[in-house]
Each structure stands twice: as structure tokens, then as C-alpha cells.
mmCIF file of C-alpha atoms in Angstrom:
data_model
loop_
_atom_site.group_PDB
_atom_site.id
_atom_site.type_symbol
_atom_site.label_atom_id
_atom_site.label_comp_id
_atom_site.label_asym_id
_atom_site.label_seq_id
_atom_site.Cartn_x
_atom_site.Cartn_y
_atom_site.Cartn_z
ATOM 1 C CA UNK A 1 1.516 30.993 -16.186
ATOM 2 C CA UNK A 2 3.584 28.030 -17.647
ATOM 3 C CA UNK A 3 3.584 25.211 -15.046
ATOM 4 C CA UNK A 4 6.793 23.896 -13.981
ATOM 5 C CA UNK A 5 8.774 21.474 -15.594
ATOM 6 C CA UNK A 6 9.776 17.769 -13.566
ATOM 7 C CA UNK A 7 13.323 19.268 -12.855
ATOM 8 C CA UNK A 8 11.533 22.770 -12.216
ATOM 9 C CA UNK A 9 9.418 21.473 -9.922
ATOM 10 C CA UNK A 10 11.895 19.211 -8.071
ATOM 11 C CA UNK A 11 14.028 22.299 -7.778
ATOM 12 C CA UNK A 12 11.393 24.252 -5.854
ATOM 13 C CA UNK A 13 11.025 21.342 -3.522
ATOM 14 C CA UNK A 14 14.265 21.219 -2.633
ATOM 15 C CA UNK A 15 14.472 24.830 -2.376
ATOM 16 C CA UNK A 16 11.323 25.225 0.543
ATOM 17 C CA UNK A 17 12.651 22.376 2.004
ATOM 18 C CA UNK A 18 16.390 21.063 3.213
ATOM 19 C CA UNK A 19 16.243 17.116 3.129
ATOM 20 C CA UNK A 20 19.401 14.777 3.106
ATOM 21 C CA UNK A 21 20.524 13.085 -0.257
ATOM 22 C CA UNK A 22 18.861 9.846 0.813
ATOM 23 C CA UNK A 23 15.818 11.165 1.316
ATOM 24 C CA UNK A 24 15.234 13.099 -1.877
ATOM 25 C CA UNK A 25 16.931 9.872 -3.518
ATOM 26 C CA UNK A 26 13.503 8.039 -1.844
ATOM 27 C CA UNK A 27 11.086 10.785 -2.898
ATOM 28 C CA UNK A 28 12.462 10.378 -6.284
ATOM 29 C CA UNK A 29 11.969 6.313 -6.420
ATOM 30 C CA UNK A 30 8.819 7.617 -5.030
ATOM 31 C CA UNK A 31 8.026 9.376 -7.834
ATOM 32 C CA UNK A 32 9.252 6.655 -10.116
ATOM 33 C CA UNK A 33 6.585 4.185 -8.613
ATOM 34 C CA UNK A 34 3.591 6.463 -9.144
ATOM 35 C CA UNK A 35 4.222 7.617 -12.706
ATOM 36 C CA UNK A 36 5.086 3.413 -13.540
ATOM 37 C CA UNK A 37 1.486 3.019 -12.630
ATOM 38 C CA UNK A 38 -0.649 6.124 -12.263
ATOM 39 C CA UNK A 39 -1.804 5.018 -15.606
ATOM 40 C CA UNK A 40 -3.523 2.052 -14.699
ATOM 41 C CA UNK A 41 -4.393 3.106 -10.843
ATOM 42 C CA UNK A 42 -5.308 6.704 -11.355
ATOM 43 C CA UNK A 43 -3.182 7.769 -8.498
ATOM 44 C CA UNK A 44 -2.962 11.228 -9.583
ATOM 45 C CA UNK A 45 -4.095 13.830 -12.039
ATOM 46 C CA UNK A 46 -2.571 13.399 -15.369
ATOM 47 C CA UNK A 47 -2.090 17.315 -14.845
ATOM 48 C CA UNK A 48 0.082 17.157 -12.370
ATOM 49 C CA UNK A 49 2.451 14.371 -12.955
ATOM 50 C CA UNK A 50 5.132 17.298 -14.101
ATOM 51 C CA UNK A 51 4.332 18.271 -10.845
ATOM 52 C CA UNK A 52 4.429 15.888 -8.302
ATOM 53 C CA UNK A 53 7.362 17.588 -5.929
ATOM 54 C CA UNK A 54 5.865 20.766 -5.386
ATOM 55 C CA UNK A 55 1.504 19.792 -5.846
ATOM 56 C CA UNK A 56 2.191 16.384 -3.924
ATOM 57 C CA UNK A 57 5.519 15.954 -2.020
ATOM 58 C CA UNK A 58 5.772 19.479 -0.710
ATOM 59 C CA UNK A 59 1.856 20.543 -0.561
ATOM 60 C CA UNK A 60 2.317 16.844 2.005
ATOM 61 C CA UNK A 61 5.480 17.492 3.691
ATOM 62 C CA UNK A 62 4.577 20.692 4.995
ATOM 63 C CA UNK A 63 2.268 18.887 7.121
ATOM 64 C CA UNK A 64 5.404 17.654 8.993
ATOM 65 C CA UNK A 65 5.835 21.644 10.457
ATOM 66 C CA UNK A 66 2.433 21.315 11.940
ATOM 67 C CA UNK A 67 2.798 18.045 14.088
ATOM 68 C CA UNK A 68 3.384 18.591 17.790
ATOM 69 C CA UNK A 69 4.087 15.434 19.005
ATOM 70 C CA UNK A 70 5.916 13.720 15.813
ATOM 71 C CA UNK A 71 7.151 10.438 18.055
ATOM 72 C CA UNK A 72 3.682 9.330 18.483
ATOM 73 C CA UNK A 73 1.233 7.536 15.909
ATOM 74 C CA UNK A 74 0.090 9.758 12.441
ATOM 75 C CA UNK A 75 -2.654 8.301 11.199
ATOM 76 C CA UNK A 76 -3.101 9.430 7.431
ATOM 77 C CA UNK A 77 -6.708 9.012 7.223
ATOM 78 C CA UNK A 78 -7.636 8.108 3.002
ATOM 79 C CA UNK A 79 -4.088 8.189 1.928
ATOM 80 C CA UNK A 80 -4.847 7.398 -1.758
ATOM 81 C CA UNK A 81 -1.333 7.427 -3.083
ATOM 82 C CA UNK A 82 0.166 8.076 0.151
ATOM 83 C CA UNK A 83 -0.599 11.401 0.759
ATOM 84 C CA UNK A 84 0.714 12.624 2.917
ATOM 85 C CA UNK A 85 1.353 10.225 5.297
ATOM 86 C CA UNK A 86 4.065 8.265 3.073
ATOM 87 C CA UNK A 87 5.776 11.480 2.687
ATOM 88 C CA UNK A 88 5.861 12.033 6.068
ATOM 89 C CA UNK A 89 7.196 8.429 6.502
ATOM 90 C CA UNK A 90 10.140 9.635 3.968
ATOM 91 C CA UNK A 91 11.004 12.287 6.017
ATOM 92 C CA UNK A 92 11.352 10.711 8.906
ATOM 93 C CA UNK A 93 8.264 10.614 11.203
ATOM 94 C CA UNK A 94 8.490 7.359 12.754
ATOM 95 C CA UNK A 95 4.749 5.812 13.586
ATOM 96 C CA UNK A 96 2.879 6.475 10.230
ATOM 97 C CA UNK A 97 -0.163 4.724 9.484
ATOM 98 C CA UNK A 98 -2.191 4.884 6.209
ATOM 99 C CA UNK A 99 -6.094 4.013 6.149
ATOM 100 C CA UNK A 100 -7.164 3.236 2.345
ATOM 101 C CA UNK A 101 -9.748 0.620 1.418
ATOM 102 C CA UNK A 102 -9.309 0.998 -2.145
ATOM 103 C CA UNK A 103 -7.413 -2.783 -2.583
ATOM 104 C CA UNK A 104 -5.233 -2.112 -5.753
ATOM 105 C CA UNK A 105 -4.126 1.719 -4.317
ATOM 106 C CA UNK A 106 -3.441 -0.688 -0.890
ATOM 107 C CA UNK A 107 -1.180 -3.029 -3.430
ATOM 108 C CA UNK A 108 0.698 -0.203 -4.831
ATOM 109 C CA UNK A 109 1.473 1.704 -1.034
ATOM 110 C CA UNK A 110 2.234 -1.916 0.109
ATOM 111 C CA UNK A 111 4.884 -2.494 -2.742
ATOM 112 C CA UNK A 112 5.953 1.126 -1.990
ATOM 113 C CA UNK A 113 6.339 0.657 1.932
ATOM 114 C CA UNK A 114 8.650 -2.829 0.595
ATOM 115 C CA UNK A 115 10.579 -1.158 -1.428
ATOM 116 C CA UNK A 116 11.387 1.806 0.443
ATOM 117 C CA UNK A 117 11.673 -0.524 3.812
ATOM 118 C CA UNK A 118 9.349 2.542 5.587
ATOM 119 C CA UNK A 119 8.349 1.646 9.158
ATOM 120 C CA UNK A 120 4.402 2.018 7.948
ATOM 121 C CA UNK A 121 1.147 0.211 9.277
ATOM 122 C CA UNK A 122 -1.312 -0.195 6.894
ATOM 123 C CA UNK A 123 -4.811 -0.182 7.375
ATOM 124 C CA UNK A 124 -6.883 -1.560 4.468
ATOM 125 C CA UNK A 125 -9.959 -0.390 4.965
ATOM 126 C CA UNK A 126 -12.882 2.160 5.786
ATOM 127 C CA UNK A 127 -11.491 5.033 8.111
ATOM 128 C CA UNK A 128 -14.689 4.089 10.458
ATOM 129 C CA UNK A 129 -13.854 0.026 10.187
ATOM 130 C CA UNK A 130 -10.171 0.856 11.368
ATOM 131 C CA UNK A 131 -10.088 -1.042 15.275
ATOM 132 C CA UNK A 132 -10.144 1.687 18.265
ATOM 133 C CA UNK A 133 -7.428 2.994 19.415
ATOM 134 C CA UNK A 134 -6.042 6.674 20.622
ATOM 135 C CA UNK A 135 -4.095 8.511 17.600
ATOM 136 C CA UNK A 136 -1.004 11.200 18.032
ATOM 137 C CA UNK A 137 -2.419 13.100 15.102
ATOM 138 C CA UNK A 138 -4.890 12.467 12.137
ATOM 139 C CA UNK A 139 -4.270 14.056 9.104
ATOM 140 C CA UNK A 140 -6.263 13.660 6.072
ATOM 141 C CA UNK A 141 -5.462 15.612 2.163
ATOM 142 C CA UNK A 142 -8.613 15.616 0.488
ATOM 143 C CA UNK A 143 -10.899 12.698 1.752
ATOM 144 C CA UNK A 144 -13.936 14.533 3.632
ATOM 145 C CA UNK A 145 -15.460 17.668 4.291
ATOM 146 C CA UNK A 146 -14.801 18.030 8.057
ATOM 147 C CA UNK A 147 -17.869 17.375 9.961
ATOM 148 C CA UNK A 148 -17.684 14.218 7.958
ATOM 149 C CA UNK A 149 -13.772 14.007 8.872
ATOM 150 C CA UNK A 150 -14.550 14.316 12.444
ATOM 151 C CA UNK A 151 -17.702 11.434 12.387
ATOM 152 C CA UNK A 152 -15.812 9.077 10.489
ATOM 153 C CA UNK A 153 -12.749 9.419 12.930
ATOM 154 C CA UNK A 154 -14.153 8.650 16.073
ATOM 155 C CA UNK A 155 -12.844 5.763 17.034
ATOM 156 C CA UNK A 156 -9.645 7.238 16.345
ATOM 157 C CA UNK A 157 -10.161 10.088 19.025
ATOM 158 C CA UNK A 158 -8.743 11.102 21.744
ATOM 159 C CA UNK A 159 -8.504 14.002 24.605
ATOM 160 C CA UNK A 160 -5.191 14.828 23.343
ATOM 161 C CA UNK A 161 -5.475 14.004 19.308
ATOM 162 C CA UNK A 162 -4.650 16.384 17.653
ATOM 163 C CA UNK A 163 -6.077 17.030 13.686
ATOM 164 C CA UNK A 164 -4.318 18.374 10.916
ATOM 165 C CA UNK A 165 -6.255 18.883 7.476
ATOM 166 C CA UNK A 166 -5.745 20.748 4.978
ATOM 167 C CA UNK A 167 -8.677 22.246 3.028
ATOM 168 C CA UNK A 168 -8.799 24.045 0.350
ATOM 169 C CA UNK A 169 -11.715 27.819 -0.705
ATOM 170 C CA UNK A 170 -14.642 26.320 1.359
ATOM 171 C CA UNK A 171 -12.447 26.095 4.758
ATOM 172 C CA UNK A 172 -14.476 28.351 6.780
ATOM 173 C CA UNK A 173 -17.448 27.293 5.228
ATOM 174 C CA UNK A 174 -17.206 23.316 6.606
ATOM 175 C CA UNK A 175 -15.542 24.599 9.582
ATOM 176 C CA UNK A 176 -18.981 26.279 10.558
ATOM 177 C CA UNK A 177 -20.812 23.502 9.775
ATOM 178 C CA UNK A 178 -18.379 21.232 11.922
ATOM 179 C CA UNK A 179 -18.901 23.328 15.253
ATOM 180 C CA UNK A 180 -22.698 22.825 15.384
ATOM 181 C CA UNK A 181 -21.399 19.618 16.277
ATOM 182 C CA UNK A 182 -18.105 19.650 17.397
ATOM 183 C CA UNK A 183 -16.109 21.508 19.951
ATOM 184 C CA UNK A 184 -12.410 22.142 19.344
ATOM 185 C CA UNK A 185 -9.355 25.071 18.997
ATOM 186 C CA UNK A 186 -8.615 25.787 16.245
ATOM 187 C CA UNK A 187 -5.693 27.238 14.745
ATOM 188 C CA UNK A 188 -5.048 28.083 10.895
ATOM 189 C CA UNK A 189 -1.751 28.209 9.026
ATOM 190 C CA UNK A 190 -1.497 29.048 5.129
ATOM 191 C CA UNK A 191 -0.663 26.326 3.253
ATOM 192 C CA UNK A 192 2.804 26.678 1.162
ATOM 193 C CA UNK A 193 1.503 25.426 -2.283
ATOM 194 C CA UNK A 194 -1.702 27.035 -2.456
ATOM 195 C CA UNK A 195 -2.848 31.119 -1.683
ATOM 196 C CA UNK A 196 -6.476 29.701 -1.593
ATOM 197 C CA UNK A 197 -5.742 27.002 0.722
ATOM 198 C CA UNK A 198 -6.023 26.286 4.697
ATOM 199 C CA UNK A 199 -4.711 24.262 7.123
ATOM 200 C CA UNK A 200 -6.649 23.503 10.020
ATOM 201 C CA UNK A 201 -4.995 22.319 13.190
ATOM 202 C CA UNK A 202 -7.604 21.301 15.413
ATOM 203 C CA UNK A 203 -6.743 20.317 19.327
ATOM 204 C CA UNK A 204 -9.463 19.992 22.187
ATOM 205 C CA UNK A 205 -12.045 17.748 19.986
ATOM 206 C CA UNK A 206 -14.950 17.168 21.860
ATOM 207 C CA UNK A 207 -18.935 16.630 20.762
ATOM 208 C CA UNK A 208 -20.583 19.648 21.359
ATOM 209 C CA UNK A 209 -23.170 19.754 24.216
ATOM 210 C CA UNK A 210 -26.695 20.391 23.467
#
């Protein structure tokens, strides 16, 4: 199957998804800002740069359907190039923050947040180095399996944090491996971008008793 073209690709976007003029005129400047330097910063797959609206702004915005509480803090755990928690930001959700300790990726999302005037905190550094505090949601794209997820977010934890992460043909397989340690509900929803793909939402996180 030929992949989409940019406009192609744009148009499905648009089509899954009703968003105001300014805010697809953002995604777009958006866009601009990762292909001016996904050369040098690697910030996605060559592959997909024909591609970003559907494999990076949609397979992130859906996301947005999945957050209960969207007033309080997102924390976008390993954002990379922002996703998805800039997109998120784009659309609207008002508390974002982005963990990344990769420096130059943190230049880029910092010049981003400026020039987009997003109301984003940025975190620049190692999910587990970010200081304590109670998050809304955490969502992460592809950072962890999620046992690992889970350890690395502790600090980030609370009774009423709720997880959303997306994973991809080995979802069931780290999800078993996560509750010989974890305890949690856990709900799954298809992911709009991808037939092989999960998304967990995971409420109720507690460490499992002996």
C-alpha cells in the first residue's frame, strides 16, 4: 500500500479529528519546526516525515479522548519530540508537562513551547530525577516497557493517577509481567492509527502485596 502523501496525510487528520483553524495552523508550524531540524536531531523516522499528521499528531492526539480529568497536570513522560504531550498542549489541555533529558531534543521543545507561546513545564531530565509530586495523568509513547514505566514513575504516583500508554504487539505480554508487581485496573482501547496497537489506561496503581 502506497503511504500517504503530506497533504494526504494532513487530510486524514483533519478528517478523524475536528480542530479550529488556529490550531491546525499550530500543528502545521509544528510540523515546520521538526522537518527544519529532524535532520540534525533525529526527531523522527526519515520514513515518516510524509507522515507526521496521521503516525505522530493523530496516533498523539487521540490520547486526549482517554484523559479523565484533562484540567489537572499531564505529565508526558520521554516526550522526545513532544509526543504526545505537545500535541496535547496544541489542542488545548492546559497543565502539560514534558520529561526529556536528551539536552538538544530539550532545546528544540523549548524553542517550540516559545514559539507557539504553549502553557508547558519542562522537565529536563531523567523521568526518575523529576522532583515528587502527585500527577493528573502520565502518559508516555514509546519510552519503556511498562513494568519499567511504572518503576521509573514513582515519584510521580498517586492514589488517583491515572496512566495512559500506548503500546504497541507485545501489550499483553509486558502487561503480565507488570502485575507480578503492580496492582491496577486496567482498561484497553484500540488505538486509531494502528490495528496492532493498544492503549492501556491504567487507574488504581498500587505495588502488589507479597
Amino acid at each position: 500500500m502506497t503511504a500517504p502523501s503530506p497533504a494526504e496525510s494532513r487530510a486524514q487528520f483533519l478528517a478523524a479529528l475536528s480542530v479550529s483553524r488556529e490550531t491546525e495552523a499550530r500543528l502545521a508550524r509544528y510540523e515546520a519546526l521538526i522537518l527544519a531540524r529532524n535532520q540534525s536531531l533525529g526527531l523522527i523516522a526519515n520514513s515518516t516525515e510524509d507522515q507526521i499528521w496521521t503516525r505522530h499528531f493523530l496516533d498523539s492526539a487521540q490520547v486526549a479522548r482517554l484523559i479523565l480529568h484533562p484540567q489537572d497536570s499531564v505529565v508526558d513522560l520521554g516526550t522526545g519530540a513532544g509526543f504526545p504531550g505537545l500535541v496535547l498542549a496544541i489542542l488545548g489541555l492546559p497543565k502539560i508537562h514534558l520529561v526529556e533529558n536528551n539536552m538538544q531534543k530539550v532545546a528544540f521543545l523549548r524553542s517550540v513551547v516559545a514559539d507557539l507561546a504553549l502553557p508547558i513545564t519542562i522537565h529536563a531530565r531523567k523521568v526518575e530525577a523529576v522532583k515528587p509530586f502527585v500527577a493528573g495523568t502520565l502518559v508516555s509513547r514509546a519510552l519503556k516497557p511498562l513494568d519499567q514505566l511504572l518503576d521509573l514513575s514513582r515519584n510521580l504516583l498517586g492514589p488517583s493517577t491515572v496512566c495512559i500508554f500506548p503500546k504497541g504487539r507485545r501489550a499483553e505480554e509486558e502487561l503480565r509481567v507488570a502485575e507480578r508487581r503492580w496492582q491496577m485496573t486496567v482498561e484497553r482501547f484500540t488505538s486509531l492509527t494502528s490495528e496492532d496497537s493498544t492503549i492501556f489506561r491504567l487507574t488504581k496503581i498500587t505495588t502488589a502485596t507479597a
